[in-house]
Structures are given as C-alpha cells and as structure tokens.
Coordinates of C-alpha atoms and ligand atoms in Angstrom, one line a residue:
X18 CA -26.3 -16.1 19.2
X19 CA -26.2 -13.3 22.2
X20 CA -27.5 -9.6 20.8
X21 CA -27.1 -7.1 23.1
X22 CA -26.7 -3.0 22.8
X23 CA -23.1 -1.6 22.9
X24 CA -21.8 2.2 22.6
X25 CA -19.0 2.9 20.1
X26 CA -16.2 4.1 22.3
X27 CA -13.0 4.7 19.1
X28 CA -11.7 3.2 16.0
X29 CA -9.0 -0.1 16.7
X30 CA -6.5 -1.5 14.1
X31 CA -8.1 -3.3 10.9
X32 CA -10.5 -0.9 11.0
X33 CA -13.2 -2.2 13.6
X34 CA -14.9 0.4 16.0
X35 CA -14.8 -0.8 19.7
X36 CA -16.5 -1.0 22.4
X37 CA -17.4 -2.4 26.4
X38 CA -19.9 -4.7 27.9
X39 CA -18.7 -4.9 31.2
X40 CA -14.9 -5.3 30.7
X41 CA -15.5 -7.7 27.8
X42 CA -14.1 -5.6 24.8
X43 CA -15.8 -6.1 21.4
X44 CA -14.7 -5.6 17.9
X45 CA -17.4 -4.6 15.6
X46 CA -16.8 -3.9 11.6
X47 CA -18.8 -1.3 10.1
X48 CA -19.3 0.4 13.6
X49 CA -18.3 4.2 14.3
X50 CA -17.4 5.9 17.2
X51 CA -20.3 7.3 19.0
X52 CA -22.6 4.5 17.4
X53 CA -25.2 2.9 19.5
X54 CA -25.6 -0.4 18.0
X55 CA -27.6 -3.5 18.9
X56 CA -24.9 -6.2 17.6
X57 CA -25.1 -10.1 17.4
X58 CA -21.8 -11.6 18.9
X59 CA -19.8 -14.3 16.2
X60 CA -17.3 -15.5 17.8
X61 CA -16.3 -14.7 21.6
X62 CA -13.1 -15.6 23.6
X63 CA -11.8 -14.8 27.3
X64 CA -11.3 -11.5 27.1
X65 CA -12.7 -10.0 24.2
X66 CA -15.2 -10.9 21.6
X67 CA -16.6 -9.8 18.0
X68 CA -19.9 -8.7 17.0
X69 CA -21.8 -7.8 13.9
X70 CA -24.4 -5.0 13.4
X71 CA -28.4 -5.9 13.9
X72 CA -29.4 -2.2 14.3
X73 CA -28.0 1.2 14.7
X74 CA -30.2 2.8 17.5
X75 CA -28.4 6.1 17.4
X76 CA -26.1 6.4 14.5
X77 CA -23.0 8.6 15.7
X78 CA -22.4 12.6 14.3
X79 CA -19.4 11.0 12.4
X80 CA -21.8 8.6 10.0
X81 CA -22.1 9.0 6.1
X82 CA -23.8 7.4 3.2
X83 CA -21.3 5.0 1.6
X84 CA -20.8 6.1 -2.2
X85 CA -20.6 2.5 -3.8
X86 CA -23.0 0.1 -4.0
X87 CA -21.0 -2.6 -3.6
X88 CA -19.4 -1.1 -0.1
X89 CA -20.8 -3.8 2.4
X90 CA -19.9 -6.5 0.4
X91 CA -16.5 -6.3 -1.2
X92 CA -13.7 -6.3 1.2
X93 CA -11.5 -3.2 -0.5
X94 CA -12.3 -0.5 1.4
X95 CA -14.1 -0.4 5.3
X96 CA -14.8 3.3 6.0
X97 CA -16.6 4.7 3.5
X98 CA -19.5 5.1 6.4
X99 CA -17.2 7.8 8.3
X100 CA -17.5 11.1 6.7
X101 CA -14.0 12.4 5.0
X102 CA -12.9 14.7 7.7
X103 CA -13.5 12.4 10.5
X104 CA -11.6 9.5 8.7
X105 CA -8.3 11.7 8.9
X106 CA -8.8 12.5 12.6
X107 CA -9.6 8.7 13.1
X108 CA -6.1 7.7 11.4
X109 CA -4.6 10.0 13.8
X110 CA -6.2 8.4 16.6
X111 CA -5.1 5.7 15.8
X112 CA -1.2 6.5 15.3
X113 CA -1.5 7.8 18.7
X114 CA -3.0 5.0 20.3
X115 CA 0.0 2.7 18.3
X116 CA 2.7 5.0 20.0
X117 CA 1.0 5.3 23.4
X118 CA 0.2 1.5 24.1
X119 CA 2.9 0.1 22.0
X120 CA 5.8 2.9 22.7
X121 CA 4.8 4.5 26.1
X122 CA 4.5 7.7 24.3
X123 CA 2.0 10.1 25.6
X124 CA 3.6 12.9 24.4
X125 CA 4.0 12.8 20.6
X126 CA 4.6 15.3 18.0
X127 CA 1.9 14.2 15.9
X128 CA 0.4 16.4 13.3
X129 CA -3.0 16.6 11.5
X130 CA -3.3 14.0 8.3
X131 CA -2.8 15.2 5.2
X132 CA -6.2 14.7 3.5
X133 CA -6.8 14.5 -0.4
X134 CA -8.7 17.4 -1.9
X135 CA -11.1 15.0 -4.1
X136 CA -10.3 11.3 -2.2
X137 CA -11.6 9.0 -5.4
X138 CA -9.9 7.7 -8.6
X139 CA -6.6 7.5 -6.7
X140 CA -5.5 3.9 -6.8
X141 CA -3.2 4.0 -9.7
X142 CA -2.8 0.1 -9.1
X143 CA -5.6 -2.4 -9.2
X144 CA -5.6 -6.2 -8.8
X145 CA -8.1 -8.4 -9.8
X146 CA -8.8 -12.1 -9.2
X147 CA -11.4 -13.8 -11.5
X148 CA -13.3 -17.0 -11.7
X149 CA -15.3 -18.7 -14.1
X150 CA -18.9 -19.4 -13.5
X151 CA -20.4 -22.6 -14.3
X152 CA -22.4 -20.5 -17.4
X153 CA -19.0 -19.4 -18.4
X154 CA -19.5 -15.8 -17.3
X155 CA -16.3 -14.2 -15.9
X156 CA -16.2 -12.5 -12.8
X157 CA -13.9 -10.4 -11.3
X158 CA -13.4 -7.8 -8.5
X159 CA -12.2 -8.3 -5.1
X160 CA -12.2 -10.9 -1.8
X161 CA -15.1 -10.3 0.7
X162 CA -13.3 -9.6 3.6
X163 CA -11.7 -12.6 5.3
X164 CA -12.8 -14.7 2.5
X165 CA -12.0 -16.2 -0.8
X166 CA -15.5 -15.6 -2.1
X167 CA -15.1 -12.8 -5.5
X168 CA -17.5 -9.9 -5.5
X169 CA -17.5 -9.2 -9.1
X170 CA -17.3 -5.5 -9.2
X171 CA -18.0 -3.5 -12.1
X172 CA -16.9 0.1 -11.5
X173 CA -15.0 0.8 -8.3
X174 CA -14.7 4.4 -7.4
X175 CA -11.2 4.1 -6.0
X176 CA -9.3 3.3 -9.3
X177 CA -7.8 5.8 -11.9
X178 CA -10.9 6.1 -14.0
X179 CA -9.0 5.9 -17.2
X180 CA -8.8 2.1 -15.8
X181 CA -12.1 1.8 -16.4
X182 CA -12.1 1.2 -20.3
X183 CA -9.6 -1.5 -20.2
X184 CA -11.2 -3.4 -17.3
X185 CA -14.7 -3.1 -19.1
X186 CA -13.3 -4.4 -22.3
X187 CA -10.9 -7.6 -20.3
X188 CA -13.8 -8.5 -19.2
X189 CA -15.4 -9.1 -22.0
X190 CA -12.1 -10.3 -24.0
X191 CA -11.7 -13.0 -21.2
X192 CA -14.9 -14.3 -21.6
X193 CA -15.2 -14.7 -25.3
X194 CA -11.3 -16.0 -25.9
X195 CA -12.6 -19.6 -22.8
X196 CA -9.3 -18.5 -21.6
X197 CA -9.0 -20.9 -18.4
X198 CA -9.2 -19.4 -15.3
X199 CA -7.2 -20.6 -12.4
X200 CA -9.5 -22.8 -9.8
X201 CA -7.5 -22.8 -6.7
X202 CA -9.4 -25.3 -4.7
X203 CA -8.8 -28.2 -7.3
X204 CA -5.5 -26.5 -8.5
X205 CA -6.9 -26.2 -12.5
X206 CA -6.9 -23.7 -14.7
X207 CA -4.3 -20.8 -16.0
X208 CA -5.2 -17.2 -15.5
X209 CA -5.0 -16.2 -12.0
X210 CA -4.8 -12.2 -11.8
X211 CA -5.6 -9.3 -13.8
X212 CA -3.4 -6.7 -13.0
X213 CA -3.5 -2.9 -14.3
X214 CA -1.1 -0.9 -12.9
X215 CA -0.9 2.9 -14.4
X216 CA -0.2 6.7 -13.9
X217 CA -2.5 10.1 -14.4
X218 CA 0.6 11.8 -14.9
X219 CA 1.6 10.7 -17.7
X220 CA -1.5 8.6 -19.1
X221 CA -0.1 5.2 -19.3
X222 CA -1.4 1.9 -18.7
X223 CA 0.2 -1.4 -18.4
X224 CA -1.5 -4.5 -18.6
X225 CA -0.5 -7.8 -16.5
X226 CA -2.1 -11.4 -16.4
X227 CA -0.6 -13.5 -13.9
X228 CA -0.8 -17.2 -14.6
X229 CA 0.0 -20.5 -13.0
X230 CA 1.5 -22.0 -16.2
X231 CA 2.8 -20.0 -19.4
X232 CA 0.3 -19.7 -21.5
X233 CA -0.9 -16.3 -23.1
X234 CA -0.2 -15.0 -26.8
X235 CA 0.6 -11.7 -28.6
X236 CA -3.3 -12.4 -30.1
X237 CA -4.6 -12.3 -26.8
X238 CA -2.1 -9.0 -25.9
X239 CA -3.2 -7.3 -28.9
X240 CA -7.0 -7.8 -28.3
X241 CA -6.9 -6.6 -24.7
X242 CA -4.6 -3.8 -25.4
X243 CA -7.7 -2.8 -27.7
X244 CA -9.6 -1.6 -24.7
X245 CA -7.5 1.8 -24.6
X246 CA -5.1 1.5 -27.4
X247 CA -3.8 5.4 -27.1
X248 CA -2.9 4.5 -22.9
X249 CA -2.0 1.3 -22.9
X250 CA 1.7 1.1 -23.1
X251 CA 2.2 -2.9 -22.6
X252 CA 0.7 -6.6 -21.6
X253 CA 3.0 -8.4 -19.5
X254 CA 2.4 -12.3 -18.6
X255 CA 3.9 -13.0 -15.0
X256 CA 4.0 -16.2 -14.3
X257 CA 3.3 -17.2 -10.6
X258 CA 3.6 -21.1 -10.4
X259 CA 3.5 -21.3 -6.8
X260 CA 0.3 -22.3 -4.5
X261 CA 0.6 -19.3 -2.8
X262 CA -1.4 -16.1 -1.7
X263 CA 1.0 -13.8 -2.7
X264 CA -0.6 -12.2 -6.1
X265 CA 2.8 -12.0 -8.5
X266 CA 5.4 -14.8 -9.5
X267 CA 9.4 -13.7 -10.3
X268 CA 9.3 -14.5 -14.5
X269 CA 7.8 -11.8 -16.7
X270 CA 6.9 -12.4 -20.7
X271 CA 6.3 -9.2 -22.4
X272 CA 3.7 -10.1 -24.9
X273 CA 2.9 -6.3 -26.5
X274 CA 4.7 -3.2 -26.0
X275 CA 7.3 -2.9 -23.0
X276 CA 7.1 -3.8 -20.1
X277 CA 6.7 -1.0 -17.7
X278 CA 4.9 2.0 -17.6
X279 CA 6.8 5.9 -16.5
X280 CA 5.7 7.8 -13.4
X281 CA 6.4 11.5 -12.5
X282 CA 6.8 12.6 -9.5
X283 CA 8.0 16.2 -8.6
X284 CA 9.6 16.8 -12.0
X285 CA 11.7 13.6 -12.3
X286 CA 10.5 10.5 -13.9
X287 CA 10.2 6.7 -13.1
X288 CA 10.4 4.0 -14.9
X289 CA 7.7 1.1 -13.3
X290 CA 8.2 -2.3 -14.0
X291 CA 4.8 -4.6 -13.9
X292 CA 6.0 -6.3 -10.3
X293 CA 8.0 -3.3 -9.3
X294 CA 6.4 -1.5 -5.9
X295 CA 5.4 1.5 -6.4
X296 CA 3.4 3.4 -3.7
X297 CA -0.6 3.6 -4.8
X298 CA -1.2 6.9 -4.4
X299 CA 0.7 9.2 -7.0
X300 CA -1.0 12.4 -5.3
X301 CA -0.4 11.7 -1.6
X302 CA 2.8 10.8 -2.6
X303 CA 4.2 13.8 -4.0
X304 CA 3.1 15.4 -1.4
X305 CA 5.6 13.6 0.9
X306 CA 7.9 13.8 -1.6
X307 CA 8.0 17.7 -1.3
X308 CA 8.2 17.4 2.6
X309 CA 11.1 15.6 2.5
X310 CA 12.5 17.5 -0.3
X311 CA 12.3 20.8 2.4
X312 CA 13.7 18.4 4.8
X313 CA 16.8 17.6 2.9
X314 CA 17.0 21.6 2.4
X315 CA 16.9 22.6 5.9
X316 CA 19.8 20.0 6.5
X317 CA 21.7 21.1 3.5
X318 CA 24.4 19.5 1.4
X319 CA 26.0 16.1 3.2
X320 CA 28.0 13.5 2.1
X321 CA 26.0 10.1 2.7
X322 CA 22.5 9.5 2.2
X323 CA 21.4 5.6 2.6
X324 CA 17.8 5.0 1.5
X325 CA 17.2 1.2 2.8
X326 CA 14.4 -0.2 1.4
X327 CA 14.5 1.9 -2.3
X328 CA 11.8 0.0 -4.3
X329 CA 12.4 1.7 -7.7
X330 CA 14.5 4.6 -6.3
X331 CA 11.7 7.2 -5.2
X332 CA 13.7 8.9 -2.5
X333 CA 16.9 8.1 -3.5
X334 CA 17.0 10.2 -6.4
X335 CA 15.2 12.3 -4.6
X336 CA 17.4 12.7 -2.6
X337 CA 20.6 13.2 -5.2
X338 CA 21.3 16.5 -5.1
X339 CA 21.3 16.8 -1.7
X340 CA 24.4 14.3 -1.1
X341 CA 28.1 13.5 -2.9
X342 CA 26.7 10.3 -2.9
X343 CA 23.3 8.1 -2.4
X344 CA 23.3 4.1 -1.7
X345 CA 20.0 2.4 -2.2
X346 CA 19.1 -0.8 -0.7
X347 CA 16.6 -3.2 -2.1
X348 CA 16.0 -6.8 -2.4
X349 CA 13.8 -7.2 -5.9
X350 CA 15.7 -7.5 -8.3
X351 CA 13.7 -6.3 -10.7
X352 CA 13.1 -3.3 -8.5
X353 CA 16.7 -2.9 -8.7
X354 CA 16.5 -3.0 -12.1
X355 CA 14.2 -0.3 -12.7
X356 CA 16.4 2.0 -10.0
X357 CA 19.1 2.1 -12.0
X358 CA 17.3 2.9 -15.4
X359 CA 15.6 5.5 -13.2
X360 CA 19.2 6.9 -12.1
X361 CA 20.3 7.1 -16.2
X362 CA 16.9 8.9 -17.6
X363 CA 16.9 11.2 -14.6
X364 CA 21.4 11.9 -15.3
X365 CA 21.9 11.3 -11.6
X366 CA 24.8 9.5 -11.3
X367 CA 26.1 10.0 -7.8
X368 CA 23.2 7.5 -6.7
X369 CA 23.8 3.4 -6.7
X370 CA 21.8 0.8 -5.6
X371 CA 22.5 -2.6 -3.8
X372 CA 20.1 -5.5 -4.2
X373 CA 19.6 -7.6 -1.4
X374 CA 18.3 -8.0 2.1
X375 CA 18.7 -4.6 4.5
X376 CA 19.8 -7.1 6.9
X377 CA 22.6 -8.3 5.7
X378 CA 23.8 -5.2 3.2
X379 CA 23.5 -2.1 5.4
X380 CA 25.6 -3.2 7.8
X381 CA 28.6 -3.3 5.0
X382 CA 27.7 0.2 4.6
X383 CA 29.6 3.7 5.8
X384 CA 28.1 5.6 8.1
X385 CA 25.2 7.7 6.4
X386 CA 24.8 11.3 7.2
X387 CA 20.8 10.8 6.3
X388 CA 18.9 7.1 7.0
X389 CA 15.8 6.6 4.9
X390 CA 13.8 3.7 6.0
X391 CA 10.3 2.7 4.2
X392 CA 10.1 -1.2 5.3
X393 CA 7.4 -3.7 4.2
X394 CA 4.5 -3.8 6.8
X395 CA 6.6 -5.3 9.5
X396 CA 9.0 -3.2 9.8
X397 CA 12.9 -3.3 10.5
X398 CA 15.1 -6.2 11.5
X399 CA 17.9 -6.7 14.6
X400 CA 20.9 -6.2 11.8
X401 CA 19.3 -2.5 11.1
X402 CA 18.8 -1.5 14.3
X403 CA 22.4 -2.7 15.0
X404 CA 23.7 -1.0 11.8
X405 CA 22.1 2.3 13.3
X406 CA 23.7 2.0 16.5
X407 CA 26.8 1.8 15.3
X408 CA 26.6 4.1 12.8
X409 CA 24.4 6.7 14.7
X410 CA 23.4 8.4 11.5
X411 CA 21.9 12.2 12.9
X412 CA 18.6 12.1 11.0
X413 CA 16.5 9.5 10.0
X414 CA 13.0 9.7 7.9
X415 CA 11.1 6.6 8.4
X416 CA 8.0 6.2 5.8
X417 CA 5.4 3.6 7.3
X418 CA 2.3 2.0 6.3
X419 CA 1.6 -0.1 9.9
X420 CA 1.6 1.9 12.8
X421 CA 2.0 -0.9 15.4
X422 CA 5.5 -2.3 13.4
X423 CA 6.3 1.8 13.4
X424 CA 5.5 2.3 17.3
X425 CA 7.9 -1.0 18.0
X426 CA 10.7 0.2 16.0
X427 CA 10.0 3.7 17.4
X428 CA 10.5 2.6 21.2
X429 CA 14.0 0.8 20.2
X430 CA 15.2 3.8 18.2
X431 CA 14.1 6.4 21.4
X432 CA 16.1 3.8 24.0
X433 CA 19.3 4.2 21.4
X434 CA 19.4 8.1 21.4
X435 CA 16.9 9.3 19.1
X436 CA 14.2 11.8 19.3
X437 CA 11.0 12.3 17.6
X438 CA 10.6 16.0 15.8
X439 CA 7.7 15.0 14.3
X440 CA 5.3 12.7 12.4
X441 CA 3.3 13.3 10.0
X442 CA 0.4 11.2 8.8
X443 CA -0.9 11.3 4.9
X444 CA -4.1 9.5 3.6
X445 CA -2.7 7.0 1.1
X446 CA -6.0 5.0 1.1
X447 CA -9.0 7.2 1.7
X448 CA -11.9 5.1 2.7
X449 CA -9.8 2.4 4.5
X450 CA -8.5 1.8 7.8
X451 CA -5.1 2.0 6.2
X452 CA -2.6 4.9 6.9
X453 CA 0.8 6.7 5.7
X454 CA 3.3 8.1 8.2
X455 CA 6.4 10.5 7.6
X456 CA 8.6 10.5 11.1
X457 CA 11.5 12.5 11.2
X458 CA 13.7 11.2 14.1
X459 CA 17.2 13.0 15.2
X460 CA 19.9 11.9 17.0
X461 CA 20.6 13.6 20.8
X462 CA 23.4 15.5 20.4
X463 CA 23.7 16.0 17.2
X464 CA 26.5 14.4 14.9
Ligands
SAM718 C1 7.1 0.2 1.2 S1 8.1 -0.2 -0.1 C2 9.1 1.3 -0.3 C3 9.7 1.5 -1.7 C4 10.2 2.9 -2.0 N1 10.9 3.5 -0.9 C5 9.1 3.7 -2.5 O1 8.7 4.7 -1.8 O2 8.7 3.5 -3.7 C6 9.2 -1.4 0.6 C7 10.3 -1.9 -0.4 O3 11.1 -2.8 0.4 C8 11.5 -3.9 -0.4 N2 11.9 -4.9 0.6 C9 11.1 -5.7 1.3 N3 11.9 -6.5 2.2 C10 13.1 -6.0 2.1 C11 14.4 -6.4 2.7 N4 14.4 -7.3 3.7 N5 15.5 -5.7 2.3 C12 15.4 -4.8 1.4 N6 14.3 -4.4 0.7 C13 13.2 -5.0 1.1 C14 10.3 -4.2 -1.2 O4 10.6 -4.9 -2.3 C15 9.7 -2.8 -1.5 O5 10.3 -2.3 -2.7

C-alpha cells in the first residue's frame, strides 16, 4: 500500500476533500481543505486514485472536533470535522464548481447559504435498519459508508430529540417481543426498517416497521406506541416484499392510530402520510418557503402556476393565492393522496393535482405563467424540457438537492432562453456533504 503526503486543495462531490500528486488527483474522505495529510492509497486507477488518512501533519484552519462519538464510523453524516461556518462556504463551493465545469458558468448569481442558527435535532425523519445478533441483542442505527455493515447507534444528534424516547423504548420492545428481523444475505426473517418520521411543530410522531412479509399486530403497535404515548399519533406496517435497496414497499397496514402525522409550515398545515416525501428539514424549509412566498409577491396575481414534482403539495398550496388556478404533478399516489386532503383542510380549492409521471403529464398541460420544478436527485427528463420550450413559461423556481443534475438541466434551460437571477443555497443537512438550492430562472424577454 503506497503512503505518501498530499495538500488538501477543496471539497469534491460526496464529500471527499481533494488533492494532487503530480497530476494524479486523489479523493480523500475525512480530509479538509488546507489539510496536510500523509494518506495510504486504497484503490488507484489511470487518472485518479483514493486515499485514506494515516496522519494529519498540519490540520487545516477549517478543522473541528466532531460532536458524536460514533462520527468516524457510521456513514450518516461526513463533515462534522469542518467547523459550521466553513461547511456553508464549502456547499457554495461546491454549487459553483457544479455550474462552472458542468454548465460553463463562471459568472453565477450565487448567494451565501442559508445556515441554521442551532444545526442539531433537525432530521424530522429517521430510518433505521436492524439486525439480530447471534445473542439476540438488536441492533440498529445506520450503514457504514459504502457498506451493509450496521453501526448500532444509540443517540444521534441529528434527529428531532423527542425521537429519542420512542427509539430507546423500540429497541427494547423489539428485543423482548423475538420479533424476526429481516437477514438479507440468506433472504430470512420479517422486520426490515424502523422508521419514525415526525414534526416539532406540532409534536407528532408516527411510527413505521417495514417488513418483507405481513406480519405485525395491534399488540405489538400498542407496546411500541408506549414509548411516547402523548406524541405518537400512529404505527404503520409497510410492507416491502421486494429484494430491493429501496427502504419502503407500496401497501400500508395501519395497526394503531392513523396513519400520518400533520406538518406546519408558514401557517398552513400538511397532512404526511408514512411513505409520503416530505423534505427533512422542517426549519430550512420554511425558510424557502417564505422566499418563494416574496417571490410569488413581486410577480403578483397570475393565472397558471404548475408545480411539477408536488410531493404532498408544499408549494402548490403555497402557491394558491397567488394564481386563479394551481396544477400539481406527482407520481405517488399516495403522495397524491395526501395533496388533495392537504388542499380540503387548508379550503384551497383552486389547486388540483395529477398523479403520474412529469414526463408524460406536463406536456398535456396549458401553458403556466409560473413552473415549479423540485425533481428526485436526477433531475428533469427530455418531455419537460420539451414541455418548457414550448410553453416558455416566464419564471421558473427550480428546488434541487444534486448540484451536478441541477448544473445539466441549468445549461439546457440557458441554451432555450432562460436566465439565471439567482440561486440560493440552504443547509438542509448540516454536517453532510449534501446541499439545498432555490434558482429562480426567467425567460429573455419577458412573456
Ligand atoms: C424532491 S421531492 C419534492 C416534493 C415537494 N415539492 C416538496 O417540497 O415536498 C420530489 C417528488 O417528486 C416525485 N417524483 C419522482 N419522480 C417523479 C416523476 N417522474 N414525475 C412526477 N413526480 C415524481 C417524488 O415522489 C417526490 O414526491
């Protein structure tokens, strides 16, 4: 194994600072810009290579204490050794390197990143596989990173903490009720996932225990739901029967209670079904919410919003009393669902939603006066890009969690008559690589 001594030169995508020997470029976890570490290579190809940390000689002005013990080990979070302020310059860096490499843009609008004011007990959505051990002692916590090895995690900083309760008591509930725990190497067992999905706003908790075959009873509902029983709100079995990495199935049992929990977000109210997405961050979140909300102000009163990609409806009823009419686009149905329950406890009745694939729905649509696009991680297809070249709607807001996917779509969108006022990135998920953005792009010319 090759060690050799390597200056930290920036911050890459997954999170890995990077560096130069010679013009071989090397990715090294844990590393921080500025670093001078002595590194061990793993694993080296043509061009570029990746290393692991021996020794930091001169640890970099940006370096911190990590806050939880378990930090090196468990795979959730990889910058907890950059100090707070210098993980929202980082993100930044790295939005500009996305647009610069990927877009040709060297001259973006970007602004600074919205920070949190306290950046723990944030993660109002926290999934947990489990194993059995051989001495029957459950554990549960999350994957070392680019493994399936379980760290079993006791207390994570990140989560709401009025999660910590429930998890403490599962645990325990698990262990002592032999329920079977999924083995996905020999394909045995029942209980894959514990889920706890939940809101500060309101103080709810829902409960849901994904298994491979339907198996879990109002006993076992009752006796978990014991953990917190003034917050919990409902247990949910979800039943995921494929061999699959993807954490939830499509069929829901509610075994206690109902089975969603309610959100609030700048005065209106959400109803959040156990596999409905919701973003993580009910904070951060608002606080985009309230950008856009001046946004739609400053444009005034139009007649057609579309808000492709709607999850449970966030923007588009946010976007209700700025438009004779809102259309949301979304392919879970259960999402869908939940959107419209959302549209009748919040009386706003010009909004409706469509369930199925962007692709093929937005281009049956009329032209919108306002596009909203928040995609999955990889971003938006040919059909939407055609659908917003024919329909050259003046303003779009596009909400992105993957800068590369956002720097692709961003070139295609500035060859078809767009420009970029601004973008503006928020930490969703202090403490990881991971980043928010809020892009307001208008059309050349106006309408
Ligand atoms: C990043 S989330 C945004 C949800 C919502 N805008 C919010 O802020 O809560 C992306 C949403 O797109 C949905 N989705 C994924 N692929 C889709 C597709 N091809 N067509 C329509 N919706 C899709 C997902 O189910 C998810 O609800």
């Amino acid at each position: 194994m090759k060690s050799l001594k390597l200056r930290i030169k920036k911050m890459v995508q997954k999170g890995f600072g990077m560096g130069y020997s010679g013009k071989l470029v090397i990715f090294v976890p844990y590393s921080v810009p500025g670093d001078l570490v002595k590194i061990n290579i793993k694993e080296q190809k043509k061009d570029y290579a990746f290393g692991e940390i021996e020794d930091v000689i001169e640890p970099s002005p940006l370096r911190t204490d990590p806050f939880c013990p378990y930090f090196y080990d468990c795979g959730g979070c990889q910058w907890q050794m950059i100090d707070y302020k210098s993980q929202l310059n980082l993100k930044k860096d790295l939005i500009y390197d996305a647009m610069n490499h990927i877009a040709g843009i060297n001259n973006l609008p970007l602004q600074d990143t919205q920070g949190m004011e306290t950046p723990l007990h944030y993660r109002n959505k926290v999934q947990l596989p489990l194993k059995r051990l051989k001495n029957r002692k459950i554990i549960m916590g999350f994957y070392r990173y680019n493994t399936h090895h379980i760290v079993d995690i006791e207390k994570c900083p990140l989560h709401l903490e009025q999660f910590q309760n429930v998890l403490s008591h599962a645990r325990t509930v698990l262990q002592e009720e032999r329920v079977t725990i999924y083995d996905e190497v020999k394909d045995w067992g029942k209980l894959r996932n514990l889920t706890l999905r939940g809101s500060s706003q309101t103080d709810e908790i829902l409960i849901v225990l994904v298994t491979r075959r339907k198996m879990l009873s109002r006993t076992l509902a009752e006796k978990l739901r014991a953990g917190d029983p003034e917050r919990v709100v409902g247990v949910v079995e979800n039943l995921n029967e494929e061999k699959t990495n993807r954490i939830f199935g499509t069929k829901n049992f509610t075994l206690w209670g109902r089975p969603y929990y309610y959100e609030k977000i700048l005065g209106l109210k959400f109803i959040i079904g156990a596999t409905s997405f919701f973003q993580v961050n009910t904070p951060m979140i608002s606080k985009m919410a309230q950008q856009f909300i001046n946004e739609l102000k400053d444009i005034n009163y139009v007649d057609h919003i579309v808000d492709a990609y709607s999850g449970v409806g966030l923007f588009s009823l946010l976007s209700s009393s700025f438009a004779r009419r809102v259309t949301g686009v979304e392919i879970s149905a259960p999402a869908v669902k939940d959107a419209f329950k959302n549209v009748e406890i919040n009386e706003q009745m010009n909004v409706i939603f469509r369930e199925g694939d962007a692709e093929e729905i937005l281009p049956e649509l009329e032209k919108p006066d306002i596009l909203i696009l928040d995609p999955p991680r990889k971003g938006i297809g040919p059909n939407v890009i055609k659908f917003i070249n024919n329909t050259k709607p003046p303003y779009i807001f596009y909400i992105s969690c993957n800068p590369p996917t956002l720097a692709r779509d961003t070139k295609i969108l500035i060859e078809n008559g767009y420009d970029i006022e601004y973008i503006k990135p928020y930490d969703f998920f202090p403490h990881t690589f991971h980043v928010e953005t809020f892009t307001k792009f208008v059309l050349k010319g106006g309408k």
